[in-house]
Amino acid sequence: MELISGLPEDIARDCLIRVSYQQFPVVASVSKGWNTEIQLPEFHRVRKSTGHAQKILVTVQSEFDSEKCKTGSLVKAMTMTNPVYKLNVLETETGIWGELPMGPELSNGLPLFCQIAGVRFDLVVMGGWAPDSWKASNSVFIYNFLSAKWRRGADMPGGPRTFFSCVSDHQRMIYVVGGHDEEKNALKSAFVYDVASDVWVQLPDMARERDECKAVFCRSVSGSGTIRVVGGYCTEMQGRFERSAEEFDVATWKWGPVEDEFLDDATCPRTCVDGCDVEGIMYMCKGDDVVSFEGNTWQVVAKVPREIRNVACMAAWEGALLLIGSCGFGEPYMGFVLGLKSGVWTKLESPENYTGHVQSGCLLEI
């Protein structure tokens, strides 16, 4: 069966790889041939290699109540009631915002403090606190951009954990590290989740307990890469962050030695991100600065825009950095993009209903 009647297969495929990600569910429903074609790993590879893959930032973001903000009661409302979190999507090239549909099990909102990561056309939502009971969960929910449908994944092993970190290898796996258990004990355990096979595998333990750490996937020439786990703190420290880091080599399945002085200062590492396709580079916010890690040293890249002193998340892609944050608690969240060559910040235009509190975010290329 021809993909497109009257057209050679290569031209038909060239047409399909140009389709916007928002149209994938429609494409999948047209015919079995089209559905099979866009499901192939080769489709994703060619879409990326030809520059047609779209970079989107998915945020765990609360609904923004404009009336409460205008009357000055937003801060009080946030402290007295549970905010409802949803998944919003920012197209980095166009600046257009959208909202993902929520599955039946998430109809009351996302779990508080859940973590998200993307693998190819799947977005994985893990853990968090149930919004109605605040009970910690080890649940896994997966949204597929090709079908626009949700499915339930295998629960995270080891029982519920909170404030862990997760990171994708952008191919198939998601790595989960650290956090704390229901007794507030910091954890040094780690797992890897094969999204396609829906299988969890336990990794060797880290050398240290790391609550509220940040995991970053560092690409390597060989293609296997390493998982760098930055900062966090042990049970006894309770919020006093460490400066150390350690790396897990995917190829050797071993943790390397702890780097005690990896960070210049003991700070929350939540904004740490990899440098997209540039090997060995990391970015993060440190105080008023955006800094980069390259060649075993941290260097200042730019000043954080004054409007977003409270940075919630960062994303990096070729030639650009994106920051989302606010000027203070209860204030609207906004985004700025930094051109790494020009050094110029550009403010993103965000509709009011996309300015609620951002808990976390992740960048996908689909």
Short mmCIF file of C-alpha atoms in Angstrom, two decimals:
data_model
loop_
_atom_site.label_atom_id
_atom_site.label_comp_id
_atom_site.label_asym_id
_atom_site.label_seq_id
_atom_site.Cartn_x
_atom_site.Cartn_y
_atom_site.Cartn_z
CA MET A 1 0.00 0.00 0.00
CA GLU A 2 1.36 3.41 -1.02
CA LEU A 3 1.89 5.99 1.71
CA ILE A 4 0.52 8.71 -0.56
CA SER A 5 -1.20 7.64 -3.74
CA GLY A 6 0.78 8.54 -6.85
CA LEU A 7 3.94 9.60 -5.04
CA PRO A 8 7.23 7.67 -4.69
CA GLU A 9 7.79 6.35 -1.15
CA ASP A 10 10.77 8.62 -0.44
CA ILE A 11 8.80 11.74 -1.37
CA ALA A 12 5.82 10.58 0.69
CA ARG A 13 8.08 10.06 3.71
CA ASP A 14 9.60 13.50 3.14
CA CYS A 15 6.09 14.93 3.40
CA LEU A 16 5.30 13.07 6.63
CA ILE A 17 8.46 14.14 8.47
CA ARG A 18 7.43 17.78 7.95
CA VAL A 19 4.14 17.41 9.80
CA SER A 20 3.75 19.38 13.05
CA TYR A 21 3.76 17.27 16.21
CA GLN A 22 0.25 18.58 16.92
CA GLN A 23 -0.99 16.75 13.83
CA PHE A 24 0.52 13.36 14.71
CA PRO A 25 -2.76 11.94 16.11
CA VAL A 26 -4.56 12.91 12.89
CA VAL A 27 -1.80 11.38 10.76
CA ALA A 28 -1.95 8.17 12.79
CA SER A 29 -5.70 7.88 12.21
CA VAL A 30 -5.57 8.35 8.43
CA SER A 31 -4.32 4.87 7.58
CA LYS A 32 -2.46 1.88 8.98
CA GLY A 33 0.43 2.71 6.68
CA TRP A 34 0.82 6.24 8.02
CA ASN A 35 0.44 5.06 11.61
CA THR A 36 3.11 2.40 11.11
CA GLU A 37 5.46 4.86 9.41
CA ILE A 38 5.45 7.49 12.17
CA GLN A 39 5.92 4.80 14.83
CA LEU A 40 9.23 3.67 13.33
CA PRO A 41 12.47 4.72 15.11
CA GLU A 42 13.80 5.70 11.67
CA PHE A 43 11.02 8.29 11.33
CA HIS A 44 12.16 9.98 14.52
CA ARG A 45 15.84 9.79 13.50
CA VAL A 46 15.26 11.29 10.05
CA ARG A 47 12.96 13.97 11.44
CA LYS A 48 15.77 15.07 13.77
CA SER A 49 18.63 14.76 11.27
CA THR A 50 16.78 16.85 8.67
CA GLY A 51 15.93 19.60 11.14
CA HIS A 52 12.18 19.01 11.14
CA ALA A 53 11.91 17.79 14.73
CA GLN A 54 10.32 20.43 16.97
CA LYS A 55 11.81 21.42 20.31
CA ILE A 56 9.14 21.84 22.95
CA LEU A 57 9.36 22.62 26.64
CA VAL A 58 6.80 20.77 28.76
CA THR A 59 6.14 22.37 32.15
CA VAL A 60 4.40 21.16 35.28
CA GLN A 61 2.49 24.38 35.90
CA SER A 62 -0.35 25.47 38.16
CA GLU A 63 -3.49 27.14 36.96
CA PHE A 64 -3.18 30.92 37.28
CA ASP A 65 -6.07 32.77 38.94
CA SER A 66 -6.04 36.30 37.52
CA GLU A 67 -8.77 37.57 39.88
CA LYS A 68 -6.88 36.51 43.00
CA CYS A 69 -3.74 38.09 41.62
CA LYS A 70 -5.52 41.39 40.95
CA THR A 71 -7.00 41.51 44.44
CA GLY A 72 -3.67 40.68 46.10
CA SER A 73 -4.99 37.43 47.61
CA LEU A 74 -3.00 35.04 45.42
CA VAL A 75 -0.24 34.38 47.95
CA LYS A 76 -2.77 33.66 50.69
CA ALA A 77 -4.73 31.38 48.37
CA MET A 78 -1.60 29.45 47.44
CA THR A 79 -0.77 28.82 51.08
CA MET A 80 -4.33 27.84 52.08
CA THR A 81 -5.39 25.64 49.16
CA ASN A 82 -3.82 23.00 46.95
CA PRO A 83 -2.93 24.39 43.52
CA VAL A 84 -4.00 22.30 40.53
CA TYR A 85 -1.07 21.43 38.27
CA LYS A 86 -1.31 20.64 34.57
CA LEU A 87 1.06 20.05 31.66
CA ASN A 88 1.70 23.03 29.42
CA VAL A 89 3.75 23.04 26.22
CA LEU A 90 5.90 25.85 24.84
CA GLU A 91 7.05 25.64 21.22
CA THR A 92 10.53 27.14 21.49
CA GLU A 93 10.71 28.35 17.88
CA THR A 94 7.30 30.03 17.68
CA GLY A 95 6.76 30.97 21.33
CA ILE A 96 3.27 29.45 21.15
CA TRP A 97 1.85 27.90 24.34
CA GLY A 98 -0.56 24.99 24.55
CA GLU A 99 -1.93 22.52 27.08
CA LEU A 100 -1.77 18.72 27.01
CA PRO A 101 -4.96 16.74 27.70
CA MET A 102 -5.00 14.92 31.03
CA GLY A 103 -5.82 11.24 31.35
CA PRO A 104 -8.72 9.93 33.48
CA GLU A 105 -6.42 9.11 36.41
CA LEU A 106 -5.02 12.66 36.32
CA SER A 107 -8.32 14.48 35.94
CA ASN A 108 -7.90 16.15 39.36
CA GLY A 109 -4.48 17.48 38.40
CA LEU A 110 -0.92 16.21 38.41
CA PRO A 111 0.64 14.80 41.60
CA LEU A 112 2.42 17.55 43.54
CA PHE A 113 6.21 17.41 43.12
CA CYS A 114 5.97 14.83 40.33
CA GLN A 115 8.91 14.57 37.94
CA ILE A 116 8.77 14.45 34.14
CA ALA A 117 11.11 13.30 31.37
CA GLY A 118 10.73 12.62 27.66
CA VAL A 119 11.85 9.72 25.45
CA ARG A 120 11.21 10.17 21.74
CA PHE A 121 7.42 10.64 21.42
CA ASP A 122 6.63 9.73 25.05
CA LEU A 123 6.37 12.03 28.06
CA VAL A 124 6.71 10.19 31.37
CA VAL A 125 5.21 11.53 34.63
CA MET A 126 6.59 9.87 37.77
CA GLY A 127 5.87 9.96 41.49
CA GLY A 128 4.69 12.96 43.47
CA TRP A 129 1.95 13.45 46.05
CA ALA A 130 -1.67 12.65 45.26
CA PRO A 131 -3.43 16.06 45.04
CA ASP A 132 -6.38 14.93 47.18
CA SER A 133 -4.52 13.15 50.00
CA TRP A 134 -0.90 14.35 49.72
CA LYS A 135 0.13 10.71 49.94
CA ALA A 136 3.45 9.92 48.23
CA SER A 137 3.14 7.77 45.13
CA ASN A 138 5.42 5.65 42.95
CA SER A 139 3.03 5.80 39.99
CA VAL A 140 4.09 6.21 36.36
CA PHE A 141 1.92 7.76 33.66
CA ILE A 142 2.96 8.07 30.02
CA TYR A 143 1.58 10.47 27.41
CA ASN A 144 2.22 9.56 23.78
CA PHE A 145 2.37 12.49 21.35
CA LEU A 146 1.65 10.26 18.34
CA SER A 147 -1.71 9.09 19.63
CA ALA A 148 -2.48 11.90 22.12
CA LYS A 149 -3.34 9.16 24.62
CA TRP A 150 -2.23 8.22 28.13
CA ARG A 151 -1.18 4.81 29.37
CA ARG A 152 -0.14 3.53 32.78
CA GLY A 153 3.48 2.44 33.21
CA ALA A 154 4.97 0.02 35.73
CA ASP A 155 5.30 1.60 39.17
CA MET A 156 8.70 2.82 40.31
CA PRO A 157 10.33 0.06 42.41
CA GLY A 158 11.50 0.58 45.98
CA GLY A 159 8.33 2.23 47.24
CA PRO A 160 7.24 5.88 47.06
CA ARG A 161 10.02 8.48 46.90
CA THR A 162 9.85 12.27 46.77
CA PHE A 163 12.22 14.99 45.52
CA PHE A 164 14.16 12.52 43.42
CA SER A 165 15.67 13.49 40.08
CA CYS A 166 15.14 11.87 36.70
CA VAL A 167 16.78 12.32 33.31
CA SER A 168 16.34 10.81 29.86
CA ASP A 169 18.97 9.53 27.45
CA HIS A 170 16.61 10.83 24.70
CA GLN A 171 16.52 7.38 23.11
CA ARG A 172 14.83 4.81 25.32
CA MET A 173 15.80 5.07 28.99
CA ILE A 174 14.95 7.28 31.96
CA TYR A 175 17.25 7.27 34.99
CA VAL A 176 15.87 7.94 38.49
CA VAL A 177 18.22 8.83 41.35
CA GLY A 178 18.07 9.95 44.98
CA GLY A 179 15.21 11.70 46.75
CA HIS A 180 13.80 10.58 50.09
CA ASP A 181 11.42 7.87 51.31
CA GLU A 182 8.22 8.23 53.34
CA GLU A 183 10.24 8.56 56.56
CA LYS A 184 12.23 11.52 55.12
CA ASN A 185 15.37 9.37 54.82
CA ALA A 186 17.57 10.52 51.96
CA LEU A 187 18.26 7.82 49.37
CA LYS A 188 21.32 6.77 47.40
CA SER A 189 19.49 4.18 45.31
CA ALA A 190 19.03 4.55 41.55
CA PHE A 191 16.97 2.86 38.83
CA VAL A 192 16.63 2.93 35.07
CA TYR A 193 13.29 2.64 33.26
CA ASP A 194 13.00 1.22 29.75
CA VAL A 195 9.97 3.11 28.50
CA ALA A 196 9.32 0.99 25.42
CA SER A 197 9.53 -2.31 27.34
CA ASP A 198 7.91 -0.91 30.51
CA VAL A 199 10.67 -2.51 32.61
CA TRP A 200 12.60 -1.15 35.62
CA VAL A 201 16.17 -2.22 36.43
CA GLN A 202 18.02 -1.31 39.62
CA LEU A 203 21.40 0.41 39.26
CA PRO A 204 24.27 0.15 41.75
CA ASP A 205 23.80 2.59 44.64
CA MET A 206 25.43 5.99 44.55
CA ALA A 207 28.26 6.62 46.99
CA ARG A 208 26.14 9.14 48.91
CA GLU A 209 22.56 9.85 49.85
CA ARG A 210 21.24 12.66 47.68
CA ASP A 211 17.90 14.28 48.46
CA GLU A 212 16.89 17.07 46.04
CA CYS A 213 19.80 16.31 43.72
CA LYS A 214 19.78 16.93 39.96
CA ALA A 215 20.62 14.31 37.33
CA VAL A 216 22.00 15.41 33.96
CA PHE A 217 22.63 13.19 30.95
CA CYS A 218 26.08 13.94 29.48
CA ARG A 219 26.59 12.80 25.91
CA SER A 220 29.81 11.09 24.84
CA VAL A 221 31.48 10.42 21.50
CA SER A 222 30.78 6.70 21.91
CA GLY A 223 27.08 7.46 22.22
CA SER A 224 26.50 5.72 25.56
CA GLY A 225 27.00 8.74 27.79
CA THR A 226 27.09 9.23 31.55
CA ILE A 227 24.56 10.24 34.20
CA ARG A 228 26.00 13.08 36.29
CA VAL A 229 24.25 13.54 39.64
CA VAL A 230 24.85 16.96 41.15
CA GLY A 231 24.42 18.16 44.72
CA GLY A 232 21.65 17.16 47.08
CA TYR A 233 22.07 16.38 50.76
CA CYS A 234 22.05 13.44 53.17
CA THR A 235 19.44 12.73 55.85
CA GLU A 236 21.35 14.50 58.61
CA MET A 237 21.91 17.67 56.55
CA GLN A 238 18.16 18.30 55.89
CA GLY A 239 18.26 20.99 53.21
CA ARG A 240 21.90 22.01 53.48
CA PHE A 241 23.12 21.24 49.99
CA GLU A 242 26.45 19.67 49.13
CA ARG A 243 28.90 20.79 46.44
CA SER A 244 29.73 17.27 45.29
CA ALA A 245 28.78 15.24 42.21
CA GLU A 246 29.26 11.70 40.94
CA GLU A 247 28.83 10.05 37.54
CA PHE A 248 27.38 6.76 36.37
CA ASP A 249 28.97 5.35 33.21
CA VAL A 250 26.25 3.65 31.18
CA ALA A 251 28.75 1.54 29.22
CA THR A 252 30.60 0.12 32.26
CA TRP A 253 27.56 0.16 34.59
CA LYS A 254 29.69 1.73 37.35
CA TRP A 255 29.77 4.90 39.41
CA GLY A 256 32.94 6.96 39.27
CA PRO A 257 34.61 8.65 42.26
CA VAL A 258 32.82 11.46 44.06
CA GLU A 259 33.92 14.97 43.06
CA ASP A 260 33.66 16.84 46.37
CA GLU A 261 34.25 20.33 44.93
CA PHE A 262 32.21 20.03 41.74
CA LEU A 263 30.09 23.11 42.50
CA ASP A 264 31.73 26.39 43.46
CA ASP A 265 29.10 26.97 46.12
CA ALA A 266 26.70 24.76 48.06
CA THR A 267 23.39 25.55 46.31
CA CYS A 268 20.22 23.91 45.05
CA PRO A 269 21.10 22.35 41.66
CA ARG A 270 17.56 22.22 40.26
CA THR A 271 18.41 24.40 37.22
CA CYS A 272 21.31 22.22 36.01
CA VAL A 273 20.89 21.11 32.37
CA ASP A 274 23.13 19.57 29.76
CA GLY A 275 24.43 21.67 26.88
CA CYS A 276 22.18 20.03 24.28
CA ASP A 277 24.39 18.42 21.62
CA VAL A 278 27.64 19.94 22.88
CA GLU A 279 29.59 17.26 24.71
CA GLY A 280 30.68 17.98 28.28
CA ILE A 281 28.89 21.33 28.74
CA MET A 282 26.39 22.05 31.51
CA TYR A 283 24.47 25.19 32.42
CA MET A 284 22.84 26.32 35.64
CA CYS A 285 21.78 29.44 37.53
CA LYS A 286 23.93 30.50 40.44
CA GLY A 287 22.65 33.55 42.27
CA ASP A 288 22.26 36.35 39.71
CA ASP A 289 24.33 34.58 37.07
CA VAL A 290 23.86 31.96 34.39
CA VAL A 291 27.03 29.85 34.43
CA SER A 292 28.43 27.08 32.25
CA PHE A 293 30.63 24.13 33.10
CA GLU A 294 33.26 23.29 30.51
CA GLY A 295 36.78 21.98 30.89
CA ASN A 296 36.32 21.37 34.64
CA THR A 297 35.62 25.03 35.38
CA TRP A 298 32.51 27.16 35.86
CA GLN A 299 32.28 30.41 33.91
CA VAL A 300 29.71 33.22 33.90
CA VAL A 301 27.67 33.30 30.68
CA ALA A 302 25.20 36.08 31.43
CA LYS A 303 23.22 37.82 34.14
CA VAL A 304 19.79 36.42 34.97
CA PRO A 305 17.07 38.89 33.83
CA ARG A 306 15.97 41.03 36.75
CA GLU A 307 12.34 40.08 36.18
CA ILE A 308 12.90 36.42 37.09
CA ARG A 309 15.01 36.28 40.22
CA ASN A 310 13.25 33.05 41.22
CA VAL A 311 14.24 30.66 38.40
CA ALA A 312 12.12 27.51 38.25
CA CYS A 313 13.61 25.71 35.27
CA MET A 314 16.11 26.03 32.45
CA ALA A 315 16.41 24.41 29.03
CA ALA A 316 19.21 24.47 26.47
CA TRP A 317 19.33 23.82 22.76
CA GLU A 318 21.71 24.79 19.99
CA GLY A 319 22.67 28.42 20.44
CA ALA A 320 20.06 29.25 23.08
CA LEU A 321 19.10 29.02 26.75
CA LEU A 322 15.59 29.36 28.12
CA LEU A 323 14.77 30.42 31.68
CA ILE A 324 11.32 30.40 33.28
CA GLY A 325 10.72 32.01 36.63
CA SER A 326 9.14 34.87 38.55
CA CYS A 327 10.17 37.94 40.52
CA GLY A 328 8.81 36.50 43.77
CA PHE A 329 6.42 34.13 45.50
CA GLY A 330 2.89 34.33 44.08
CA GLU A 331 3.96 36.47 41.13
CA PRO A 332 3.31 35.49 37.47
CA TYR A 333 5.89 33.26 35.81
CA MET A 334 7.51 34.34 32.55
CA GLY A 335 10.17 33.13 30.16
CA PHE A 336 13.31 34.62 28.61
CA VAL A 337 15.51 33.18 25.86
CA LEU A 338 19.23 33.98 25.71
CA GLY A 339 21.01 33.95 22.37
CA LEU A 340 24.39 32.48 23.29
CA LYS A 341 26.16 34.22 20.41
CA SER A 342 24.52 37.62 20.78
CA GLY A 343 24.29 37.58 24.57
CA VAL A 344 20.85 39.18 24.26
CA TRP A 345 17.79 38.15 26.28
CA THR A 346 14.39 38.07 24.57
CA LYS A 347 11.22 38.00 26.65
CA LEU A 348 8.60 35.45 25.65
CA GLU A 349 5.02 36.53 25.31
CA SER A 350 2.97 34.31 27.62
CA PRO A 351 -0.85 34.36 27.74
CA GLU A 352 -2.13 34.91 31.28
CA ASN A 353 -3.34 31.34 31.73
CA TYR A 354 0.26 30.14 31.18
CA THR A 355 1.83 32.25 33.92
CA GLY A 356 1.06 30.06 36.95
CA HIS A 357 3.70 28.60 39.27
CA VAL A 358 6.14 26.33 37.42
CA GLN A 359 7.24 23.32 39.42
CA SER A 360 9.53 21.76 36.82
CA GLY A 361 10.01 21.22 33.11
CA CYS A 362 11.79 19.19 30.46
CA LEU A 363 12.78 19.73 26.85
CA LEU A 364 11.70 17.28 24.14
CA GLU A 365 12.63 17.10 20.49
CA ILE A 366 9.79 15.40 18.63
#
